[in-house]
Tab-separated table of C-alpha atoms and ligand atoms in Angstrom:
chain	number	residue	atom	x	y	z
A	1	MET	CA	-44.941	24.762	17.065
A	2	THR	CA	-43.281	22.478	18.523
A	3	ILE	CA	-40.293	20.398	17.237
A	4	THR	CA	-40.634	16.603	18.029
A	5	GLU	CA	-37.581	13.881	17.921
A	6	ALA	CA	-39.124	11.908	14.758
A	7	GLU	CA	-37.823	16.001	13.190
A	8	VAL	CA	-34.618	15.890	15.041
A	9	LEU	CA	-34.022	11.601	13.743
A	10	ASN	CA	-35.008	12.681	10.484
A	11	ALA	CA	-32.432	16.022	10.111
A	12	LEU	CA	-29.481	13.690	11.838
A	13	LYS	CA	-30.689	10.664	9.244
A	14	THR	CA	-28.476	13.195	6.625
A	15	VAL	CA	-25.468	13.415	8.834
A	16	GLN	CA	-22.939	10.363	7.536
A	17	ASP	CA	-19.943	8.208	9.345
A	18	PRO	CA	-17.370	8.659	6.590
A	19	ASP	CA	-15.937	5.162	7.396
A	20	LEU	CA	-18.957	3.158	7.754
A	21	ARG	CA	-21.071	5.433	4.810
A	22	ARG	CA	-23.906	4.971	6.458
A	23	ASP	CA	-26.215	7.668	8.172
A	24	ILE	CA	-25.349	8.325	12.274
A	25	VAL	CA	-29.570	7.386	13.532
A	26	THR	CA	-29.293	3.742	11.369
A	27	LEU	CA	-26.133	3.496	12.977
A	28	GLY	CA	-27.372	3.561	16.677
A	29	PHE	CA	-24.930	6.418	17.120
A	30	VAL	CA	-28.256	9.328	18.263
A	31	LYS	CA	-28.767	8.965	22.426
A	32	ASP	CA	-31.450	10.745	24.658
A	33	VAL	CA	-32.571	13.841	22.524
A	34	VAL	CA	-33.976	16.335	25.193
A	35	ILE	CA	-36.151	18.907	23.487
A	36	SER	CA	-37.665	22.010	25.601
A	37	GLU	CA	-39.714	24.644	23.500
A	38	SER	CA	-36.632	25.326	20.972
A	39	SER	CA	-33.608	24.307	22.683
A	40	VAL	CA	-32.699	20.679	21.582
A	41	ALA	CA	-29.994	18.622	23.248
A	42	PHE	CA	-28.834	15.193	22.513
A	43	THR	CA	-26.107	13.105	22.348
A	44	VAL	CA	-24.009	11.045	19.417
A	45	GLU	CA	-21.705	8.081	20.232
A	46	LEU	CA	-18.694	7.784	18.704
A	47	THR	CA	-17.495	4.411	18.231
A	48	THR	CA	-14.356	5.643	19.277
A	49	PRO	CA	-12.888	8.222	20.943
A	50	ALA	CA	-10.102	8.659	19.017
A	51	CYS	CA	-11.884	9.440	15.269
A	52	PRO	CA	-10.232	11.492	13.025
A	53	VAL	CA	-13.606	13.106	12.184
A	54	LYS	CA	-15.449	14.057	16.218
A	55	GLU	CA	-15.734	17.625	15.063
A	56	GLU	CA	-17.314	17.176	12.063
A	57	LEU	CA	-19.342	15.120	12.416
A	58	GLN	CA	-19.956	17.673	15.575
A	59	ALA	CA	-21.173	20.061	13.388
A	60	GLN	CA	-22.582	18.714	10.710
A	61	CYS	CA	-24.997	17.264	13.661
A	62	GLU	CA	-25.600	21.163	15.083
A	63	ALA	CA	-25.986	22.109	11.009
A	64	ALA	CA	-28.911	19.914	10.625
A	65	VAL	CA	-30.212	20.331	13.746
A	66	SER	CA	-30.387	23.803	14.057
A	67	ALA	CA	-32.323	24.196	9.852
A	68	LEU	CA	-35.139	23.266	11.857
A	69	PRO	CA	-37.677	24.993	12.074
A	70	GLY	CA	-38.636	26.951	14.931
A	71	VAL	CA	-35.276	25.253	16.667
A	72	THR	CA	-33.144	28.093	18.494
A	73	SER	CA	-30.513	26.281	20.336
A	74	VAL	CA	-28.526	23.016	19.668
A	75	GLN	CA	-26.414	21.382	22.242
A	76	VAL	CA	-24.568	18.344	21.044
A	77	THR	CA	-22.653	16.443	23.687
A	78	MET	CA	-20.046	13.906	21.824
A	79	THR	CA	-19.429	10.375	23.311
A	80	ALA	CA	-17.623	7.613	22.484
A	81	ARG	CA	-18.272	3.517	23.288
A	82	VAL	CA	-15.575	1.619	21.345
A	83	ARG	CA	-17.599	-1.245	19.811
A	84	ALA	CA	-15.255	-4.839	20.187
A	85	ARG	CA	-13.803	-7.321	17.801
A	86	GLN	CA	-15.144	-10.778	18.003
A	87	ILE	CA	-15.264	-12.095	21.003
A	88	GLN	CA	-16.524	-15.859	22.110
A	89	GLU	CA	-17.351	-17.420	25.030
A	90	GLY	CA	-13.819	-19.042	25.918
A	91	ASP	CA	-11.922	-16.240	24.705
A	92	LEU	CA	-8.495	-15.386	27.344
A	93	VAL	CA	-9.104	-11.831	26.913
A	94	PRO	CA	-12.366	-10.936	27.172
A	95	ASP	CA	-13.184	-7.382	27.997
A	96	VAL	CA	-10.031	-5.886	25.494
A	97	LYS	CA	-12.015	-5.091	22.116
A	98	HIS	CA	-9.480	-4.728	20.251
A	99	ILE	CA	-6.117	-6.336	19.865
A	100	ILE	CA	-4.067	-4.845	17.630
A	101	ALA	CA	-0.553	-6.691	16.681
A	102	VAL	CA	2.438	-4.704	15.667
A	103	ALA	CA	4.293	-6.864	12.695
A	104	SER	CA	6.988	-5.771	10.229
A	105	GLY	CA	8.982	-7.955	7.585
A	106	LYS	CA	12.232	-6.689	8.632
A	107	GLY	CA	14.246	-6.131	12.125
A	108	GLY	CA	15.309	-2.456	13.950
A	109	VAL	CA	12.132	-1.123	11.550
A	110	GLY	CA	11.083	0.462	14.631
A	111	LYS	CA	7.686	-1.661	15.317
A	112	SER	CA	8.736	-0.924	19.262
A	113	THR	CA	9.090	2.198	19.241
A	114	VAL	CA	5.716	2.848	16.684
A	115	THR	CA	3.746	0.335	19.323
A	116	VAL	CA	5.308	2.375	22.413
A	117	ASN	CA	4.083	6.040	21.329
A	118	LEU	CA	1.033	5.085	19.032
A	119	ALA	CA	-0.159	3.227	22.809
A	120	ILE	CA	0.580	6.564	24.034
A	121	ALA	CA	-0.794	8.886	21.504
A	122	LEU	CA	-4.705	6.566	21.975
A	123	ALA	CA	-4.806	6.881	25.922
A	124	GLU	CA	-3.996	10.990	25.142
A	125	THR	CA	-7.489	10.719	23.368
A	126	GLY	CA	-9.025	8.769	26.767
A	127	ALA	CA	-9.106	5.221	24.679
A	128	ARG	CA	-8.346	2.503	27.790
A	129	VAL	CA	-5.016	1.280	26.562
A	130	GLY	CA	-2.893	-1.860	27.404
A	131	LEU	CA	-0.022	-2.602	25.685
A	132	MET	CA	1.441	-6.126	25.530
A	133	ASP	CA	4.886	-6.770	24.689
A	134	ALA	CA	5.829	-10.407	22.975
A	135	ASP	CA	9.597	-9.784	21.912
A	136	VAL	CA	10.296	-12.198	24.198
A	137	TYR	CA	13.401	-13.159	21.772
A	138	GLY	CA	14.870	-8.974	23.129
A	139	PRO	CA	12.011	-7.577	25.463
A	140	CYS	CA	12.561	-3.834	25.249
A	141	ILE	CA	9.436	-2.400	26.514
A	142	PRO	CA	10.316	-2.078	29.814
A	143	LEU	CA	13.254	0.276	28.811
A	144	MET	CA	11.542	2.203	26.419
A	145	MET	CA	8.509	2.933	29.483
A	146	GLY	CA	11.392	3.384	31.936
A	147	ALA	CA	10.244	0.918	33.726
A	148	GLN	CA	12.972	-1.693	33.708
A	149	ASP	CA	13.120	-1.826	37.441
A	150	GLU	CA	9.551	-2.629	37.568
A	151	ARG	CA	8.322	-5.694	39.219
A	152	PRO	CA	4.565	-6.262	38.869
A	153	TYR	CA	2.667	-7.891	41.772
A	154	THR	CA	0.179	-10.613	41.912
A	155	LYS	CA	-3.208	-10.603	43.277
A	156	GLY	CA	-5.051	-14.091	42.751
A	157	ASN	CA	-3.341	-15.370	40.222
A	158	LYS	CA	-3.147	-12.902	38.189
A	159	ILE	CA	-0.104	-10.678	37.377
A	160	ILE	CA	-0.678	-6.886	37.750
A	161	PRO	CA	0.326	-4.727	34.399
A	162	ILE	CA	2.129	-1.963	35.516
A	163	GLN	CA	1.471	1.537	34.736
A	164	ARG	CA	3.298	4.524	32.546
A	165	PHE	CA	2.061	7.206	30.547
A	166	GLY	CA	-0.856	6.108	31.134
A	167	VAL	CA	-0.043	2.255	29.440
A	168	GLN	CA	-1.262	-0.558	31.182
A	169	LEU	CA	2.281	-2.604	30.560
A	170	MET	CA	2.772	-6.050	30.963
A	171	SER	CA	6.092	-7.093	29.364
A	172	LEU	CA	8.802	-10.966	29.847
A	173	GLY	CA	10.749	-8.300	30.677
A	174	PHE	CA	9.416	-8.135	34.063
A	175	LEU	CA	9.564	-11.199	34.734
A	176	LEU	CA	13.115	-12.127	33.518
A	177	GLU	CA	16.148	-11.786	36.110
A	178	GLU	CA	18.348	-9.018	34.425
A	179	GLY	CA	20.798	-10.313	32.296
A	180	GLN	CA	19.001	-14.087	32.296
A	181	ALA	CA	18.421	-15.040	28.686
A	182	VAL	CA	15.818	-18.205	27.753
A	183	LEU	CA	16.762	-20.829	24.645
A	184	TRP	CA	13.309	-20.654	23.743
A	185	ARG	CA	11.329	-24.056	21.473
A	186	GLY	CA	8.378	-22.888	19.827
A	187	PRO	CA	6.017	-24.938	21.962
A	188	MET	CA	7.089	-23.087	24.895
A	189	VAL	CA	6.704	-19.261	22.852
A	190	ALA	CA	3.091	-20.123	22.760
A	191	GLY	CA	2.730	-20.959	26.576
A	192	THR	CA	4.709	-17.349	26.679
A	193	VAL	CA	2.116	-15.173	24.974
A	194	LYS	CA	-1.150	-17.152	26.253
A	195	GLN	CA	1.041	-16.495	29.752
A	196	LEU	CA	1.202	-13.145	28.150
A	197	LEU	CA	-2.773	-12.824	27.290
A	198	ALA	CA	-4.920	-15.020	30.085
A	199	ASP	CA	-2.403	-15.066	33.683
A	200	VAL	CA	-2.095	-10.714	33.325
A	201	ASP	CA	-5.271	-8.566	34.774
A	202	TRP	CA	-5.343	-6.544	32.160
A	203	GLY	CA	-8.724	-5.343	33.278
A	204	THR	CA	-11.137	-3.602	30.646
A	205	LEU	CA	-9.254	-1.731	27.686
A	206	ASP	CA	-10.616	-0.171	24.540
A	207	TYR	CA	-7.200	-0.528	23.074
A	208	LEU	CA	-4.393	-3.906	23.475
A	209	LEU	CA	-1.063	-2.983	21.306
A	210	VAL	CA	1.047	-6.262	20.763
A	211	ASP	CA	4.471	-5.694	19.973
A	212	LEU	CA	5.816	-9.362	18.225
A	213	PRO	CA	9.273	-9.898	17.443
A	214	PRO	CA	10.333	-9.267	13.724
A	215	GLY	CA	9.026	-11.802	11.127
A	216	THR	CA	6.922	-15.046	10.840
A	217	GLY	CA	8.194	-17.401	13.535
A	218	ASP	CA	6.259	-18.601	16.308
A	219	ALA	CA	4.830	-15.270	18.519
A	220	PRO	CA	3.206	-13.582	15.638
A	221	MET	CA	2.103	-17.043	14.850
A	222	SER	CA	0.761	-18.171	18.527
A	223	LEU	CA	-0.824	-14.598	18.774
A	224	ALA	CA	-2.880	-14.639	15.963
A	225	GLN	CA	-4.258	-18.197	17.089
A	226	LEU	CA	-5.083	-18.156	20.619
A	227	VAL	CA	-7.228	-14.791	20.231
A	228	PRO	CA	-9.347	-13.012	17.570
A	229	LEU	CA	-7.374	-10.235	16.523
A	230	THR	CA	-9.045	-6.818	15.157
A	231	GLY	CA	-6.414	-6.354	12.815
A	232	VAL	CA	-2.147	-6.654	11.965
A	233	LEU	CA	-0.534	-2.632	11.660
A	234	ILE	CA	2.855	-3.180	9.506
A	235	VAL	CA	5.443	-1.267	10.378
A	236	SER	CA	8.176	-0.869	7.449
A	237	THR	CA	10.893	1.611	6.796
A	238	PRO	CA	11.282	3.405	2.614
A	239	HIS	CA	13.139	0.769	1.805
A	240	ASN	CA	13.349	-1.978	-0.831
A	241	VAL	CA	13.824	-5.200	1.887
A	242	ALA	CA	12.091	-3.659	4.208
A	243	ALA	CA	9.184	-4.043	2.222
A	244	ASN	CA	9.387	-6.388	0.424
A	245	ILE	CA	9.029	-8.733	3.337
A	246	ALA	CA	6.497	-7.154	4.763
A	247	GLY	CA	4.965	-8.823	2.273
A	248	LYS	CA	5.388	-12.358	3.681
A	249	ALA	CA	4.057	-11.005	6.965
A	250	VAL	CA	0.839	-9.704	5.595
A	251	GLN	CA	-0.034	-13.964	3.668
A	252	LEU	CA	0.544	-15.070	7.015
A	253	PHE	CA	-1.795	-12.613	8.723
A	254	GLN	CA	-3.900	-13.555	6.183
A	255	ARG	CA	-3.314	-16.738	5.725
A	256	LEU	CA	-4.213	-16.562	10.084
A	257	ASN	CA	-7.117	-15.279	8.842
A	258	SER	CA	-6.566	-11.750	10.918
A	259	PRO	CA	-7.350	-8.707	9.686
A	260	ILE	CA	-4.290	-6.136	7.727
A	261	LEU	CA	-5.318	-2.641	9.523
A	262	GLY	CA	-2.923	-1.015	7.619
A	263	VAL	CA	1.352	-0.080	6.844
A	264	VAL	CA	2.489	2.679	9.180
A	265	GLU	CA	6.359	4.426	7.565
A	266	ASN	CA	8.673	4.162	9.292
A	267	MET	CA	11.798	6.617	9.307
A	268	GLY	CA	10.418	8.038	6.307
A	269	PRO	CA	11.456	12.064	4.719
A	270	TYR	CA	12.479	14.731	7.321
A	271	ILE	CA	12.963	18.160	6.616
A	272	ASP	CA	16.696	19.512	7.441
A	273	GLU	CA	16.492	22.678	9.542
A	274	ASP	CA	19.996	24.357	8.747
A	275	THR	CA	18.630	23.859	4.820
A	276	GLY	CA	14.997	23.268	4.948
A	277	LYS	CA	15.206	20.224	2.919
A	278	GLU	CA	13.398	17.691	2.386
A	279	VAL	CA	16.115	13.729	3.289
A	280	ARG	CA	15.878	11.277	2.579
A	281	MET	CA	17.224	8.029	4.772
A	282	PHE	CA	15.805	5.016	2.152
A	283	HIS	CA	15.717	5.493	-1.358
A	284	GLY	CA	13.423	2.545	-1.724
A	285	THR	CA	9.537	1.706	-1.589
A	286	ASP	CA	7.580	4.491	0.270
A	287	GLY	CA	4.760	4.265	2.772
A	288	ASP	CA	1.994	4.858	0.685
A	289	GLU	CA	3.542	2.408	-2.270
A	290	LEU	CA	3.210	-0.549	0.620
A	291	ALA	CA	0.396	-0.465	0.987
A	292	LYS	CA	-0.766	0.088	-2.149
A	293	VAL	CA	0.265	-2.518	-3.370
A	294	LEU	CA	-0.328	-4.570	-0.536
A	295	LYS	CA	-3.535	-3.399	-1.050
A	296	VAL	CA	-4.297	-2.438	2.373
A	297	PRO	CA	-5.264	1.152	4.165
A	298	PHE	CA	-1.746	3.136	4.975
A	299	LEU	CA	-1.591	5.002	8.384
A	300	GLY	CA	1.047	7.179	7.799
A	301	ARG	CA	4.772	8.271	8.311
A	302	ILE	CA	6.652	9.206	11.040
A	303	PRO	CA	9.051	10.872	9.710
A	304	PHE	CA	13.679	9.582	10.610
A	305	ASP	CA	13.924	11.851	13.986
A	306	PRO	CA	17.301	11.484	16.417
A	307	ARG	CA	15.236	12.655	19.172
A	308	ILE	CA	12.870	9.797	18.567
A	309	SER	CA	16.129	6.633	19.555
A	310	LYS	CA	17.132	9.271	22.526
A	311	ALA	CA	13.625	9.606	24.040
A	312	GLY	CA	13.296	5.266	23.405
A	313	ASP	CA	16.970	5.160	24.620
A	314	ALA	CA	16.437	7.625	27.745
A	315	GLY	CA	13.171	5.310	29.042
A	316	VAL	CA	10.432	8.535	28.210
A	317	PRO	CA	8.715	8.128	24.701
A	318	SER	CA	8.885	11.094	22.433
A	319	MET	CA	5.134	11.420	22.054
A	320	ILE	CA	5.907	12.702	26.500
A	321	THR	CA	9.649	14.030	25.315
A	322	HIS	CA	8.347	16.498	22.089
A	323	PRO	CA	4.400	16.381	22.182
A	324	HIS	CA	4.379	19.331	19.353
A	325	THR	CA	6.739	18.545	17.066
A	326	GLU	CA	6.111	16.280	13.843
A	327	GLN	CA	6.717	12.552	14.588
A	328	ALA	CA	4.279	13.955	17.701
A	329	GLU	CA	1.244	15.100	15.331
A	330	GLY	CA	2.499	11.098	12.802
A	331	PHE	CA	1.247	9.782	15.392
A	332	ARG	CA	-1.758	10.868	16.706
A	333	HIS	CA	-2.541	11.111	13.285
A	334	ILE	CA	-1.761	7.207	13.433
A	335	ALA	CA	-4.127	7.418	15.927
A	336	GLY	CA	-6.468	8.152	14.883
A	337	GLN	CA	-6.251	6.194	11.708
A	338	VAL	CA	-6.230	2.465	13.765
A	339	ALA	CA	-9.400	3.747	15.537
A	340	GLN	CA	-11.089	3.581	13.186
A	341	GLN	CA	-10.118	0.829	10.705
A	342	SER	CA	-10.551	-0.761	13.783
A	343	SER	CA	-14.773	0.248	14.347
A	344	ILE	CA	-14.837	-0.046	10.441
A	345	ILE	CA	-13.802	-4.038	10.946
A	346	ALA	CA	-15.693	-4.685	14.067
A	347	MET	CA	-18.821	-2.757	12.227
A	348	THR	CA	-18.582	-4.599	9.533
A	349	ARG	CA	-17.964	-7.650	10.825
A	350	ARG	CA	-20.603	-7.277	12.917
A	351	ASP	CA	-23.323	-5.717	10.633
A	352	LEU	CA	-22.084	-9.344	8.109
A	353	THR	CA	-23.103	-11.090	12.109
A	354	ARG	CA	-26.410	-9.906	12.470
A	355	LEU	CA	-27.399	-10.226	8.432
A	356	SER	CA	-26.316	-13.382	8.691
A	357	GLU	CA	-29.147	-13.635	11.617
A	358	ALA	CA	-32.058	-11.846	10.035
A	359	PRO	CA	-35.322	-14.140	10.253
A	360	ALA	CA	-34.757	-15.315	5.587
A	361	ARG	CA	-38.136	-13.507	3.897
A	362	PRO	CA	-40.723	-15.440	3.539
B	401	ATP	N1	11.713	7.634	13.754
B	401	ATP	C1	12.728	7.053	13.904
B	401	ATP	N2	13.575	8.421	13.782
B	401	ATP	C2	14.996	7.516	14.121
B	401	ATP	N3	14.969	7.269	14.931
B	401	ATP	C3	14.141	6.075	14.749
B	401	ATP	C4	13.020	5.989	15.172
B	401	ATP	N4	11.906	4.519	14.589
B	401	ATP	C5	12.929	4.255	15.489
B	401	ATP	N5	14.239	4.260	15.624
B	401	ATP	C6	15.167	3.544	16.825
B	401	ATP	O1	15.851	3.027	15.965
B	401	ATP	C7	15.856	1.738	15.912
B	401	ATP	C8	15.166	0.337	16.054
B	401	ATP	O2	14.027	0.688	16.655
B	401	ATP	P1	12.882	-0.468	17.344
B	401	ATP	O3	13.651	-1.104	18.510
B	401	ATP	O4	11.451	-0.463	17.786
B	401	ATP	O5	13.136	-1.848	15.689
B	401	ATP	P2	11.991	-2.704	15.592
B	401	ATP	O6	11.246	-3.213	14.885
B	401	ATP	O7	10.829	-2.997	17.382
B	401	ATP	O8	12.728	-4.016	16.037
B	401	ATP	P3	13.477	-5.303	16.429
B	401	ATP	O9	12.887	-6.230	14.563
B	401	ATP	O10	14.762	-6.005	17.012
B	401	ATP	O11	12.692	-5.650	17.476
B	401	ATP	C9	15.971	2.545	17.462
B	401	ATP	O12	17.295	2.660	17.991
B	401	ATP	C10	15.571	3.343	17.382
B	401	ATP	O13	14.909	4.451	18.297
B	402	MG	MG1	11.411	-4.720	18.875
């Protein structure tokens, strides 16, 4: 009995991507089906290497095809090709597939800390990751990544990013003299944000994370107007003031037509090692409650952990210094959620475009 490609594809049509809510054949994920007597091999190309349900999908594919009569062995290769945000002609960074802004209402909630560790967590999965420090008022990414003494060089008319922990970095901090202060006016902020995008040789990136200053000032406004963002990640602490102001940031981005990827809770409850009891730093609105109120996804929680701030101050992020702790697992989980939400936004917008381009039915 010979097995046909059609039979294999038919079997794989029973496997659904849980986020995109379509089967993987219709989504075009199944590639290179090779049938040799009773052995079947094929590739499943997901939308991100950071897919949190990769193993689950692989097992489902194996099971579906193994169940076909006459099949004795199944080999599934899982790969990923990140599908891009909406990139139109004239885009400042056309080879950057996703731009994710990290914002907050209140200052000091841990945006920069979350951004650096998230960038490292995404890079760990094999994705190509850039980190742009758009906090033009107080650029601290060079310090947090132990790169404050670096000075990037230029090639042609482009600035080459600094590489640290598998992440490409650019910050105004690299371009200023030590201690140099800048007195900003609105148009200068927009100009600098534009330079950090267009004058830097970012190359091809799957994810460019942008660390913003707090609030709804010139930098987030300029960024959202200069490039179509995949989405905005809102960092908040379980503190009522932080939660209230987070809502304002969400409103601003929604007005600028940038999707909200979701809410990350930082400095959340932690387990005290001596007593084994949960300790809460703040007693206000939790991240999941805030997400519910704002009607956006909840992406995960990072506990309060002094090792995080110690690592940040020492210039080696906590994902690197303490890779096997709850905080590192938290960042990995959030990386998966960010990748997943980015895929959903990119694929949904693409589907909508495709539908609107489809010829009208006679
Ligand atoms: N989960 C955490 N546990 C303990 N300390 C943390 C945690 N997250 C951040 N911190 C510390 O809190 C301080 C503020 O963090 P960070 O600079 O990342 O905040 P921010 O939101 O970027 O601030 P700004 O609004 O000034 O840009 C830093 O000292 C950082 O090390
Ligand atoms: Mg910051």
